[in-house]
Every structure is written in C-alpha cells, then in structure tokens.
PDB file of C-alpha atoms in Angstrom:
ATOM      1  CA  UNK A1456     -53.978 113.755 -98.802  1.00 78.00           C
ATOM      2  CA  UNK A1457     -55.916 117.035 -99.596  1.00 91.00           C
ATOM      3  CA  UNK A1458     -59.595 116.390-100.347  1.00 96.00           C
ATOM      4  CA  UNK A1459     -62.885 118.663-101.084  1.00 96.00           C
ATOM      5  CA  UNK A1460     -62.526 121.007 -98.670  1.00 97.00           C
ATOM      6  CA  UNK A1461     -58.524 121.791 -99.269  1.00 97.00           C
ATOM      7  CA  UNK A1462     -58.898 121.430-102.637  1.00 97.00           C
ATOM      8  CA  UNK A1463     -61.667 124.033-102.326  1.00 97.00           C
ATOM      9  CA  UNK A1464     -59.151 126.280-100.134  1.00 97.00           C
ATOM     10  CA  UNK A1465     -56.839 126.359-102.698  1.00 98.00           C
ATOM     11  CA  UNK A1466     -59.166 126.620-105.912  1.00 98.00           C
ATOM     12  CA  UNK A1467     -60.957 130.182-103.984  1.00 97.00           C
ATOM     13  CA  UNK A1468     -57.137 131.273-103.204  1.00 97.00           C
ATOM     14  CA  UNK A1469     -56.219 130.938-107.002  1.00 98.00           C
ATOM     15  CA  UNK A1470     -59.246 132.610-107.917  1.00 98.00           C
ATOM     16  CA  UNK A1471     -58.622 135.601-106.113  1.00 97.00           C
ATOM     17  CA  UNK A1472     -54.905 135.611-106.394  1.00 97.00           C
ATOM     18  CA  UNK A1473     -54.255 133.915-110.137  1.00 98.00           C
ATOM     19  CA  UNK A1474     -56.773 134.710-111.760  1.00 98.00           C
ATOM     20  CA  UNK A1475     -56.379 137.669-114.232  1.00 98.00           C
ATOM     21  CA  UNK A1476     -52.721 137.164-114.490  1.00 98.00           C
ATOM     22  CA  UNK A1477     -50.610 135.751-117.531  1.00 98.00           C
ATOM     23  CA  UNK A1478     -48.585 132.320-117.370  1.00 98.00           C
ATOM     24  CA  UNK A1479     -44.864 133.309-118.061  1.00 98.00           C
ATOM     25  CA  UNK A1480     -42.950 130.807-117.295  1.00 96.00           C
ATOM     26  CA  UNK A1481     -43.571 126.599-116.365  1.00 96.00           C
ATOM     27  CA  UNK A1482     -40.387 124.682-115.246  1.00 94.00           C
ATOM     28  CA  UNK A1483     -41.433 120.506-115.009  1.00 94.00           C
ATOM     29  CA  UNK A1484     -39.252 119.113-112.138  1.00 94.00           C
ATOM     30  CA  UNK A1485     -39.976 116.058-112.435  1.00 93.00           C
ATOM     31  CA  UNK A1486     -41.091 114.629-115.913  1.00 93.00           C
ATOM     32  CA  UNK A1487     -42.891 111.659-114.683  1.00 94.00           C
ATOM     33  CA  UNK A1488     -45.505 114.087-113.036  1.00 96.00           C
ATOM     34  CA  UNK A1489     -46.854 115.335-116.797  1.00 96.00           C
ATOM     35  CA  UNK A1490     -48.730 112.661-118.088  1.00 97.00           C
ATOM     36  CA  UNK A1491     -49.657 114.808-121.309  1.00 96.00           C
ATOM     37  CA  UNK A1492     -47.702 115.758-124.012  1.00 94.00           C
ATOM     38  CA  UNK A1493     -50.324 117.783-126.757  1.00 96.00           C
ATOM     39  CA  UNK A1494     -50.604 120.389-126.221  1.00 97.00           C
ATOM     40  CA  UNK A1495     -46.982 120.849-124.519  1.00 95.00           C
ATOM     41  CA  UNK A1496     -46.116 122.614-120.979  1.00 94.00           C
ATOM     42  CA  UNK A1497     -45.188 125.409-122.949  1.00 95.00           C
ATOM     43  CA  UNK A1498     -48.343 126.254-124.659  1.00 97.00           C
ATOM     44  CA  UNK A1499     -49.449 127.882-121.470  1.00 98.00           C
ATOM     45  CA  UNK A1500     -46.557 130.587-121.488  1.00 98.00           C
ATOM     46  CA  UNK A1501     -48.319 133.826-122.511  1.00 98.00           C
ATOM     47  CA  UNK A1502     -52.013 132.549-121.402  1.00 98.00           C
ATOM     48  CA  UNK A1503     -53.985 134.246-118.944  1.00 98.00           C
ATOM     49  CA  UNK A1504     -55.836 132.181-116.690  1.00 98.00           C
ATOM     50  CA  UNK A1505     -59.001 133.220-116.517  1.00 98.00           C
ATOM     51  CA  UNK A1506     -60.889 130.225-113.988  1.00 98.00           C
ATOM     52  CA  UNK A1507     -60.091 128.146-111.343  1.00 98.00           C
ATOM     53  CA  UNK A1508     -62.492 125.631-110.894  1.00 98.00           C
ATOM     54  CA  UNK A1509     -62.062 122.139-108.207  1.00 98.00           C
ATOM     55  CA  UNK A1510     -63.651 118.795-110.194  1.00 98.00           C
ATOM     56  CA  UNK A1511     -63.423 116.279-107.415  1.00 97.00           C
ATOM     57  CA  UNK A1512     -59.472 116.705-106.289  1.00 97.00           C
ATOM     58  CA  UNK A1513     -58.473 117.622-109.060  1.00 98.00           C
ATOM     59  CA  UNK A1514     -58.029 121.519-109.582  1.00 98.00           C
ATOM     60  CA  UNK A1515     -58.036 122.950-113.130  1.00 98.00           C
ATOM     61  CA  UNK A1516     -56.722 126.603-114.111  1.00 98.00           C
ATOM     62  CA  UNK A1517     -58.506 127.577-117.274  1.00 98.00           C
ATOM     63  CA  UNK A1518     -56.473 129.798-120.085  1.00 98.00           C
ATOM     64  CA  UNK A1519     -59.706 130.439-121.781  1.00 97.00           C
ATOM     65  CA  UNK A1520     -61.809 127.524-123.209  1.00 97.00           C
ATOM     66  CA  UNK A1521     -59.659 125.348-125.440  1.00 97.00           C
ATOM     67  CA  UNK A1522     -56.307 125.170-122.985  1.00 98.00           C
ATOM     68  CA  UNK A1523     -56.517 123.963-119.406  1.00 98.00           C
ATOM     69  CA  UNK A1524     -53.741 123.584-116.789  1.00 98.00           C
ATOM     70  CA  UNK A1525     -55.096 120.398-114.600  1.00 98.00           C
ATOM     71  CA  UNK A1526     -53.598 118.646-111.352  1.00 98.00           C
ATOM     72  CA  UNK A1527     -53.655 116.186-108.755  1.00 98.00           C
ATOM     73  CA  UNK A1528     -52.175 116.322-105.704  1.00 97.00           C
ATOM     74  CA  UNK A1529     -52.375 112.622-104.809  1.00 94.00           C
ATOM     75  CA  UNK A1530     -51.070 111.586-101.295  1.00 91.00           C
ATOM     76  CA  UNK A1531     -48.444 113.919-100.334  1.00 92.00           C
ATOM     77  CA  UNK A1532     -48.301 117.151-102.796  1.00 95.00           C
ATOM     78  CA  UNK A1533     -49.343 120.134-101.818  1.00 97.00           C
ATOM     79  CA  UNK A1534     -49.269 123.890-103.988  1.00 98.00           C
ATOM     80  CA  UNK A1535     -46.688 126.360-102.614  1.00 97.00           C
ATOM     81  CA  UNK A1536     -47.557 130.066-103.153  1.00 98.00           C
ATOM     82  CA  UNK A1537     -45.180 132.779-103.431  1.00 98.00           C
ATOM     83  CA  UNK A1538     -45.481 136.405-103.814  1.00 97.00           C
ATOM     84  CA  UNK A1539     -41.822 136.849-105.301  1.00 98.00           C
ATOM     85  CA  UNK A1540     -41.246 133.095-107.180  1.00 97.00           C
ATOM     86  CA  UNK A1541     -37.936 132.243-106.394  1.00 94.00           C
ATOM     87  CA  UNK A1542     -35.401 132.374-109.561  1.00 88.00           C
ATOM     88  CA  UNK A1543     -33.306 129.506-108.341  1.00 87.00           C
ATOM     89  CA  UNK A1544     -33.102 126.659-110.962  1.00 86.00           C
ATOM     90  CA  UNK A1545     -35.064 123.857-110.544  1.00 87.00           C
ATOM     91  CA  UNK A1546     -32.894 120.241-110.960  1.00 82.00           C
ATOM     92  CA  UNK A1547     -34.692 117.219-112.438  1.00 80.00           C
ATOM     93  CA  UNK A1548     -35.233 114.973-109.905  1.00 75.00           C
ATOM     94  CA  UNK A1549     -32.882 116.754-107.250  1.00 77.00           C
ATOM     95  CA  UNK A1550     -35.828 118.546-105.844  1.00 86.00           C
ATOM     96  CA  UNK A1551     -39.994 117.763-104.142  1.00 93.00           C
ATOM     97  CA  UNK A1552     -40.935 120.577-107.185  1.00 95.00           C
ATOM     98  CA  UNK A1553     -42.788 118.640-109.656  1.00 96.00           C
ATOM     99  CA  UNK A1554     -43.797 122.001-111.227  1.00 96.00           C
ATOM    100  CA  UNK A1555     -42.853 125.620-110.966  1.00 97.00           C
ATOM    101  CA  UNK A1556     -45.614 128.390-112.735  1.00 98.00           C
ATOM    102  CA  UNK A1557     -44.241 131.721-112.917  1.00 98.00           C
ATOM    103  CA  UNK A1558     -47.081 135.097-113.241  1.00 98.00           C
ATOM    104  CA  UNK A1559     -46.620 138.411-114.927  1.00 98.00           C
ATOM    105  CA  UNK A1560     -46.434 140.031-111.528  1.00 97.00           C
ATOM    106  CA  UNK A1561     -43.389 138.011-110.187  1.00 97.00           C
ATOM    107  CA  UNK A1562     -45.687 135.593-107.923  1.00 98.00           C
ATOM    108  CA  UNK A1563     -46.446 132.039-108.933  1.00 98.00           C
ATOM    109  CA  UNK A1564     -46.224 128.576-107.396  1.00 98.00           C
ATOM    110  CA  UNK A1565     -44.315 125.161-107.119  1.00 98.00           C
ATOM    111  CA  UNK A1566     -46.138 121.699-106.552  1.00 97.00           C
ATOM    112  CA  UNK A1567     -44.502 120.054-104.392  1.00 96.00           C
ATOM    113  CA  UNK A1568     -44.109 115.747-103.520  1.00 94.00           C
ATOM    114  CA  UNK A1569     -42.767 114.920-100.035  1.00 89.00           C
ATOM    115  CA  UNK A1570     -41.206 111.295-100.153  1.00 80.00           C
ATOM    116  CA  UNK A1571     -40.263 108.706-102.350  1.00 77.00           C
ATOM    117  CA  UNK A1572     -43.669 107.472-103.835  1.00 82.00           C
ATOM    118  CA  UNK A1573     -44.800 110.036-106.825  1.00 86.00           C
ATOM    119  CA  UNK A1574     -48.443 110.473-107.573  1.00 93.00           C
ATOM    120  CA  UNK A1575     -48.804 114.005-108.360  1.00 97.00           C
ATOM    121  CA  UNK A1576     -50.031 114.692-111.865  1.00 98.00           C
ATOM    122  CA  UNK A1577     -50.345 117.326-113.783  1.00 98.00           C
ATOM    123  CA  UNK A1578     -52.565 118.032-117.233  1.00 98.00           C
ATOM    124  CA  UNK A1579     -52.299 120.413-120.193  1.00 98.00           C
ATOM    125  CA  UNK A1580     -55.510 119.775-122.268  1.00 98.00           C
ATOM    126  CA  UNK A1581     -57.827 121.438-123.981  1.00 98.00           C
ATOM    127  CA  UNK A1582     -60.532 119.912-122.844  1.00 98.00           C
ATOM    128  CA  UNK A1583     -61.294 118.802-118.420  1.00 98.00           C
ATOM    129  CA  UNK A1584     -62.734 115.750-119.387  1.00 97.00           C
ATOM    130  CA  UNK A1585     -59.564 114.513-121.450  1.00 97.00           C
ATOM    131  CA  UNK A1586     -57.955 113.789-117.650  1.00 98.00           C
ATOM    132  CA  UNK A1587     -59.514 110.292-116.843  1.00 96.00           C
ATOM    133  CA  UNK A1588     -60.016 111.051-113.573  1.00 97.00           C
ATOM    134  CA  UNK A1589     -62.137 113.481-114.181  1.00 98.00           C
ATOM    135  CA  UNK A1590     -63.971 112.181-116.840  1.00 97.00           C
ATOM    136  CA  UNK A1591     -64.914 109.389-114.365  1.00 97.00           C
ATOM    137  CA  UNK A1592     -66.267 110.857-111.437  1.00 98.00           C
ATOM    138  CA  UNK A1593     -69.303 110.665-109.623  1.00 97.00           C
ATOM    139  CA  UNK A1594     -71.323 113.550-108.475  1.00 97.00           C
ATOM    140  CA  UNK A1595     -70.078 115.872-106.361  1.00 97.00           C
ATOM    141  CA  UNK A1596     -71.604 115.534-102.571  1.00 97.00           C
ATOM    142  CA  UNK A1597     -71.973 119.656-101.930  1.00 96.00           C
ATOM    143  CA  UNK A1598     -73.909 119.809-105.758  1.00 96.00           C
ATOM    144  CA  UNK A1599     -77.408 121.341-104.942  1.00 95.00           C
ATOM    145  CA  UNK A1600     -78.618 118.149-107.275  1.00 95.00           C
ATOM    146  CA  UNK A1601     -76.999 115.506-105.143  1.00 97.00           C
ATOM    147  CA  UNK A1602     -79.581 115.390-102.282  1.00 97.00           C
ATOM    148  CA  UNK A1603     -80.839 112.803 -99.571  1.00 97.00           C
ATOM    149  CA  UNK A1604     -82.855 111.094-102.950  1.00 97.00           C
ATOM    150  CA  UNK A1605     -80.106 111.107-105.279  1.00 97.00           C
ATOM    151  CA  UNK A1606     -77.708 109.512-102.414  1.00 98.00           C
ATOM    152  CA  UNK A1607     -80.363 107.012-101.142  1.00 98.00           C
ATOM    153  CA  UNK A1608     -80.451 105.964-105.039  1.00 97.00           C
ATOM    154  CA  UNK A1609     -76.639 105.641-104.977  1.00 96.00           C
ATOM    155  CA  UNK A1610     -76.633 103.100-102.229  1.00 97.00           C
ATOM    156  CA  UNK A1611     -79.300 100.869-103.261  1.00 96.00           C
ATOM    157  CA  UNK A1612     -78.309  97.662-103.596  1.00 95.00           C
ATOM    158  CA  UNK A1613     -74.464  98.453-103.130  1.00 96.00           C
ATOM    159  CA  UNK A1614     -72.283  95.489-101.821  1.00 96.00           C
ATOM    160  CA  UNK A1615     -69.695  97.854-100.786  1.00 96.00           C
ATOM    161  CA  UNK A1616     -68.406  99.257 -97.007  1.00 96.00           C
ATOM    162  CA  UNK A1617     -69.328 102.441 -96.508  1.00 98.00           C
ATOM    163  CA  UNK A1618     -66.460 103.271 -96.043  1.00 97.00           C
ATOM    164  CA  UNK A1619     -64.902 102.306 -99.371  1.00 95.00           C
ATOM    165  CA  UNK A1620     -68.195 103.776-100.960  1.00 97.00           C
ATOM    166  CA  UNK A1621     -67.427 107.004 -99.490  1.00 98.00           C
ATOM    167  CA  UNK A1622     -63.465 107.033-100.725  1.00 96.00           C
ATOM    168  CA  UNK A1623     -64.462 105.727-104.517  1.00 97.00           C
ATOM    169  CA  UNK A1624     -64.319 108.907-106.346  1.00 97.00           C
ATOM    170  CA  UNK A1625     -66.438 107.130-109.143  1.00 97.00           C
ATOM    171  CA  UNK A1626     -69.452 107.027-106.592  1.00 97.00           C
ATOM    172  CA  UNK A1627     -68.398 110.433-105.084  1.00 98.00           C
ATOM    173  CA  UNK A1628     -66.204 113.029-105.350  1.00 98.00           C
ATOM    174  CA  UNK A1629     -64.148 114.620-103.466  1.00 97.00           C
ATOM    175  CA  UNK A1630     -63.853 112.848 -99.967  1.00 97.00           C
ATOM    176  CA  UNK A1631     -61.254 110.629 -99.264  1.00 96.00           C
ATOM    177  CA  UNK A1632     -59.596 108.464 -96.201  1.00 96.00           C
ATOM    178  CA  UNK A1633     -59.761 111.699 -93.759  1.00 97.00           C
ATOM    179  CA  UNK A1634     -62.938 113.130 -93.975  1.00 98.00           C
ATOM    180  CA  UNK A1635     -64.876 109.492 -94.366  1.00 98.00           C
ATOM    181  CA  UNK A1636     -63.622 109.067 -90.692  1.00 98.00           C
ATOM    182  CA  UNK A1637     -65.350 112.332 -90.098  1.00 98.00           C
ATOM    183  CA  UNK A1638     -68.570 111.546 -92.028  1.00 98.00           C
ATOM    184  CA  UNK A1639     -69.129 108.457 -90.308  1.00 98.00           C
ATOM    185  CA  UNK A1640     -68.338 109.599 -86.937  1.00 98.00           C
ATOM    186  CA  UNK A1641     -70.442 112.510 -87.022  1.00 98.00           C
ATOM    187  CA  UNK A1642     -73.235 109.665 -88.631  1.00 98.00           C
ATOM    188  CA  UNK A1643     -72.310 106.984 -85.862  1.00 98.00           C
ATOM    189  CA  UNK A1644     -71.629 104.623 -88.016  1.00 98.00           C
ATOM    190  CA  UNK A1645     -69.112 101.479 -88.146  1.00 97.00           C
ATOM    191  CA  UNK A1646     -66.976 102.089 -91.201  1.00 96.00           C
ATOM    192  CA  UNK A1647     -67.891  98.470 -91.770  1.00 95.00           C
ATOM    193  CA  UNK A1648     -71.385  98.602 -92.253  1.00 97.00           C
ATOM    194  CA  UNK A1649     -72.948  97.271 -95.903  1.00 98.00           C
ATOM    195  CA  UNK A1650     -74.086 100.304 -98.139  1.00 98.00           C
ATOM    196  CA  UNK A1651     -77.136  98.802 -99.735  1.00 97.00           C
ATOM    197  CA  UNK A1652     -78.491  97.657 -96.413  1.00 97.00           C
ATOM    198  CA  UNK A1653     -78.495 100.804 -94.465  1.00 98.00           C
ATOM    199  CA  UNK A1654     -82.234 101.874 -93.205  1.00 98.00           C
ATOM    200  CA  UNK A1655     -84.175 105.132 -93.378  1.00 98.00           C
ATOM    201  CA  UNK A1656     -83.165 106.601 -90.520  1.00 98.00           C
ATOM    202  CA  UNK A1657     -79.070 105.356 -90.908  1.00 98.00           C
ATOM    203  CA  UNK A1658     -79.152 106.945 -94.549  1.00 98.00           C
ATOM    204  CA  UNK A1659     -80.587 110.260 -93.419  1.00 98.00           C
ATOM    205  CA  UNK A1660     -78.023 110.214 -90.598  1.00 98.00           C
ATOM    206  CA  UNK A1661     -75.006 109.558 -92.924  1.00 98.00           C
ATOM    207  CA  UNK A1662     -76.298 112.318 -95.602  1.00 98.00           C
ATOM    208  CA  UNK A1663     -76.379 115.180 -93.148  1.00 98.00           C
ATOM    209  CA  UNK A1664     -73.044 113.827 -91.660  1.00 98.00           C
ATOM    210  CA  UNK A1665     -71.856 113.945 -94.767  1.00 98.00           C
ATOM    211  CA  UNK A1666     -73.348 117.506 -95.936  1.00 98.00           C
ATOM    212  CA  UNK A1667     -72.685 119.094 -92.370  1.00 98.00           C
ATOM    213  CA  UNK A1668     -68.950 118.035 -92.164  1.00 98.00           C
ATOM    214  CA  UNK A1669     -68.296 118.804 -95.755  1.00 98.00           C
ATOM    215  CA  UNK A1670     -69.951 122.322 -95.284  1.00 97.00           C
ATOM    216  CA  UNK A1671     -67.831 123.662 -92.220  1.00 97.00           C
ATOM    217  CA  UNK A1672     -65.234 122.289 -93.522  1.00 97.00           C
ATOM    218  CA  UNK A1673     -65.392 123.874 -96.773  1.00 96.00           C
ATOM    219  CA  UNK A1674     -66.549 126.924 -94.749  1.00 95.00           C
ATOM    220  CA  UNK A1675     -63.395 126.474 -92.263  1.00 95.00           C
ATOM    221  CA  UNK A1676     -60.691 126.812 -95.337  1.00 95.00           C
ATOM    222  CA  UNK A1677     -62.340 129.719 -96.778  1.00 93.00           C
ATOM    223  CA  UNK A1678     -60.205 132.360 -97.395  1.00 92.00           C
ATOM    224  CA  UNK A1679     -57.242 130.719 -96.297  1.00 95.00           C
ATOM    225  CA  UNK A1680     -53.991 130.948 -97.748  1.00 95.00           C
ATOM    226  CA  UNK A1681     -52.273 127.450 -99.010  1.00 96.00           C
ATOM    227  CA  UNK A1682     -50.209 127.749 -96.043  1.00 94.00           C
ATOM    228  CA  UNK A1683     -52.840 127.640 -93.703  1.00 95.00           C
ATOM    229  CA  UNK A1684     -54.997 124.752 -94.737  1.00 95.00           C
ATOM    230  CA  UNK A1685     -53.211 121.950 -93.688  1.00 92.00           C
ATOM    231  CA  UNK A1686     -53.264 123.068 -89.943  1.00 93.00           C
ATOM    232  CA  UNK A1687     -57.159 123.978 -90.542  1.00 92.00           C
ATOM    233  CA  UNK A1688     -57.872 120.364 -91.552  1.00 94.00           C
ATOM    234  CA  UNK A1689     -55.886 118.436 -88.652  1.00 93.00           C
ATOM    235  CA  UNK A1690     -57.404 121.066 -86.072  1.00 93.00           C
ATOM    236  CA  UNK A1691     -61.158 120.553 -87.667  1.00 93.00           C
ATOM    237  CA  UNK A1692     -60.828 116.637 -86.713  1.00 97.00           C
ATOM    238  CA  UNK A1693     -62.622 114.789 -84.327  1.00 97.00           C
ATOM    239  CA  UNK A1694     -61.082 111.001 -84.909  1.00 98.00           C
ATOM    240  CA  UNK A1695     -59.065 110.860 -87.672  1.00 97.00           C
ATOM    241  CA  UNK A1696     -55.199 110.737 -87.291  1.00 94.00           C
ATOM    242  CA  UNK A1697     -56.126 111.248 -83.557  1.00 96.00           C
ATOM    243  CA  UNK A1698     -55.500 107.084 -82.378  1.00 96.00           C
ATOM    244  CA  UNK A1699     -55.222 107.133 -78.612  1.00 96.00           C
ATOM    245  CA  UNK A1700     -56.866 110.716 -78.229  1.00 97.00           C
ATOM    246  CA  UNK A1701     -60.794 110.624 -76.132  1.00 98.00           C
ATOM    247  CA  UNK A1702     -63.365 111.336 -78.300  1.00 98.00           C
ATOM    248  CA  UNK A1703     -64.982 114.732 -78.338  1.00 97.00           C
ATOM    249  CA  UNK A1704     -68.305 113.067 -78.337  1.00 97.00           C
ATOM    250  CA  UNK A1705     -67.939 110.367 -75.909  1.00 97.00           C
ATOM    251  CA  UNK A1706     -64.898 110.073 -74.368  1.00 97.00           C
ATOM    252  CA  UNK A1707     -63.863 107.123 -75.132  1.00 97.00           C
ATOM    253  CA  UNK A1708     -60.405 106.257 -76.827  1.00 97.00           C
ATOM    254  CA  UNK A1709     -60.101 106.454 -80.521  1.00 97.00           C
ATOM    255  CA  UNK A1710     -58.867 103.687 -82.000  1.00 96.00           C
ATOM    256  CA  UNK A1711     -57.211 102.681 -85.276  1.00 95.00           C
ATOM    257  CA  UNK A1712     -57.366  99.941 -88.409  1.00 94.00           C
ATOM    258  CA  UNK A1713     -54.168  99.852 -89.823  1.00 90.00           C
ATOM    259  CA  UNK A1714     -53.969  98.621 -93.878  1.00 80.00           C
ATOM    260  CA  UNK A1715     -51.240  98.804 -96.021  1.00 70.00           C
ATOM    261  CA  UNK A1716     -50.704 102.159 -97.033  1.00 75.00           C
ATOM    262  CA  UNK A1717     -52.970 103.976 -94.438  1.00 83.00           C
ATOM    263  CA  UNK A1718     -55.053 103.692 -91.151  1.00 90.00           C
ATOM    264  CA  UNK A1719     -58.844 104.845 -90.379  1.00 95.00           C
ATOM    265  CA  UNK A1720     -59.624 105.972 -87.009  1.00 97.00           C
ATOM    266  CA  UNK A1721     -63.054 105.582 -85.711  1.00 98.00           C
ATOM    267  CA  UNK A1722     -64.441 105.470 -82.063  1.00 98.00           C
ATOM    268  CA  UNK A1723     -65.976 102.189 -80.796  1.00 98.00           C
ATOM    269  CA  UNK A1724     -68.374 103.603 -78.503  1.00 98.00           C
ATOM    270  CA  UNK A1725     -70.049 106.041 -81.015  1.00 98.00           C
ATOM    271  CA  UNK A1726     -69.380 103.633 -84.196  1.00 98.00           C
ATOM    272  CA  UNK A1727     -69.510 100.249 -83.375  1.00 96.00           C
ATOM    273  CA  UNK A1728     -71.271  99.454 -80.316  1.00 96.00           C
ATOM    274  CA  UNK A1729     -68.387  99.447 -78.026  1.00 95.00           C
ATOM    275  CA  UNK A1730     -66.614  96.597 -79.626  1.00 94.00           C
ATOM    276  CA  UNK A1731     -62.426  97.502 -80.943  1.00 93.00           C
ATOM    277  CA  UNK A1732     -62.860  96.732 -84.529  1.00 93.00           C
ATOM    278  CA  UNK A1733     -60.009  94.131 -86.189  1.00 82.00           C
ATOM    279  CA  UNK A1734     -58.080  94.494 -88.421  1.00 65.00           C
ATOM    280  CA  UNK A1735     -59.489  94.255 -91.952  1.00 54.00           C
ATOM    281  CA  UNK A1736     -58.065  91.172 -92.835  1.00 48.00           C
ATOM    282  CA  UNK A1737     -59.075  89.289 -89.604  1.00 49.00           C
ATOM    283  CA  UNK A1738     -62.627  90.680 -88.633  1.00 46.00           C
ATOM    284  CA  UNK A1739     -65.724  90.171 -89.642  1.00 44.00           C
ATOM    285  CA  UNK A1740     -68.234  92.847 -90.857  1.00 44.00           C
ATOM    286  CA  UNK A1741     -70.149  94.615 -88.019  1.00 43.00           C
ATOM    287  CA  UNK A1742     -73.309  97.116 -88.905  1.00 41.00           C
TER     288      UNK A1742
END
C-alpha cells in the first residue's frame, strides 16, 4: 500500500509535471471506484489544475478552489504516468484502469488496481473535507505542530498497540502497515507494547523513530518519478516484507505475524527481547 512518503513522491511529481496544465479528457474504468456523483467526472474537463496537495494518503489535484479531483490508492493502486496517454479505449471492467486523465499537452495518467479486491477511490468535490476520510484524520506526523508534546498528549491514556495506534489514520496520518514496522524497529519497540503506558524515555525513542524514518523516507522519493517509488520504498526497508532476511541492526532473523489480510515483520532481538512473537490471536501482550 503507498503511504506518506509515496504519496508524497507522487503529490511533488504532479506538482511539477501537472500542474499548470488543463484536464481534457477523464475516462472512469471502473464505476465502483467514483464514490461521488455532484459535481460529475466531467466537470473537470476544461479545468486547470492548479495544486497538488497529499492529506494523509489521500492526494487531491485542485482546479482552483471550488472543484477538487481527490483519490485513494488503497492496497494495491498505484498512478501510472505517461508522457503520450495512450488513445486505446478503456473497457468497463475489462481492465486494472479505474481512471484515465488526459492533459492539454498529450500526457496524463491511469490509476490503476492489481487484483480482485477494489479499494481505490476517487473524489470530485468542491470542497477536501467532503471525502470522509479526510475529514477524519488526525494530524499529520511531519506537521511542524505535531511535536514530541503534541504526540506524548496523543498517547496518554491510550488502550491501544502501538502498532494499531500508529496505522489508525484518525490518530495519525499517513503511515500505514509498512512504515509502522520501520518506526518501531528503528524505536526498538515490540509492536505489542500498550500506547498509554509507554515511559519518557520509550516515547522520545518512538517520536524520533517516527520523525527520522518518515524524513528520509520522504527525502528518499523526492524527485522521483511514479515509476521509481515503489523500488525506493522496498530498498529503504530494514524489516518489513523482509521475513527470514538478518537484521541490519542485529543480525538476527526477521520474523513475521501473519493476520488475515497482511503480515508485520519485526525483529525479536531488537523488539521484543529475544522472544518470536505469536501470532495475534494466540499470544499474549509483551512491552
């Protein structure tokens, strides 16, 4: 799933490269991704977008202040440039394009949905905050506001795993499964460990894990095309998606705990004290 610092990648990429230019053309390839219908899709053709801006995950191309092209790329989308946009026709449901946007100057881009299970979604409104999601998010963990203070404050008293507390994108935005592996390995911390009863010293640890691995990462996509990123991310990891792999740190094997849908990687001798971690349902917390 892209997160902040992808997301970022590709917001600074359509800034430079989208910016400026006039909306010609949007072809929806699959309807089920649009989950607005006032104003239509087609109130964008003939707006220039004049911002890109990242809330969260979610990216939002501004036509001026009233009309707003917002989207999520969920799980498995991802934002396909081209310099020439291809003039094939686009078949409902027959293709991964959920939408095609066609520029003045012949480029534009698809968003594109690998496998079965659609999340993508994509926003025309006049307004950011109409999209739920964003209207619901916490603060942003790079904001010059949010610091050590404002995210002791946010874990005082919380009930939740770190963990979880770091993927809610109502207590923070922007960071999800991949880089909350990072952020607590870099803050040697068991993803298991009880928000509200982390100490001084653990929550200064965790924020500059949490600034420092956001930062370079952030730093690390810059400039990058779309492309690029998602071989900048995987090569920027030190645990996750790397089960079986010695830890950069230690040395040690990284290990995984599987759930449903996805799997966090950690390593037990910088995270939990040298003890393998079970899984969820079978384990008991460990600080």
């Amino acid at each position: 799933m892209p997160e902040m610092p992808e997301v970022q990648g590709l917001v600074a990429f359509l800034g430079e490269r989208a910016v400026g230019r006039t909306i010609t053309r949007t072809s929806v390839g699959n309807i089920a991704a649009l989950k607005t219908f006032d104003p239509p899709n087609n109130a964008l053709h003939g707006a220039e977008i004049t911002a890109s801006a990242r809330h969260g995950k979610f990216i939002v191309l501004s036509c001026g202040d009233d009309l707003h092209l917002v989207f999520h790329l969920a799980k498995a989308g991802w934002l396909r440039w081209y310099e020439m946009l291809p003039t094939t026709l686009i078949k409902p449901g027959k293709s991964p394009i959920a939408l095609r946007v066609a520029l003045n100057d012949d480029s534009g881009f698809d968003l594109t949905e690998a496998g079965t299970k659609k999340s993508l979604a994509v926003y025309v409104v006049r307004d950011p905050e109409e999209v739920p999601g964003i209207a619901r998010l916490g603060p942003d963990p790079l904001e010059d506001s949010f610091d050590r203070a404002a995210f002791a404050a946010l874990l005082e008293g919380r009930r939740m795993q770190i963990k979880g507390l770091l993927r809610d994108q109502s207590v923070i935005a922007g960071i999800g499964n991949a880089y909350s592996d990072e952020i607590l390995h870099a803050a040697r911390m068991s993803p298991y460990a009880i928000a509200g009863k982390l100490d001084e010293a653990e929550v200064d640890r965790l924020f500059t894990a949490m600034r420092t691995t956001l930062t370079d990462a952030v730093a690390e996509a810059s400039g990058k095309p779309p492309a690029d990123l998602k071989d900048a991310k995987r090569r920027g990891m030190q645990v996750h998606a790397r089960r079986g792999e010695p830890c950069p740190v230690c040395g040690d094997t990284v290990r995984s705990v599987f759930f449903a849908d996805r799997s966090m990687e950690y390593c037990p001798t910088c995270q939990t004290g040298g003890k393998p971690l079970a899984d969820r349902r079978l384990s008991r917390l460990l600080k």
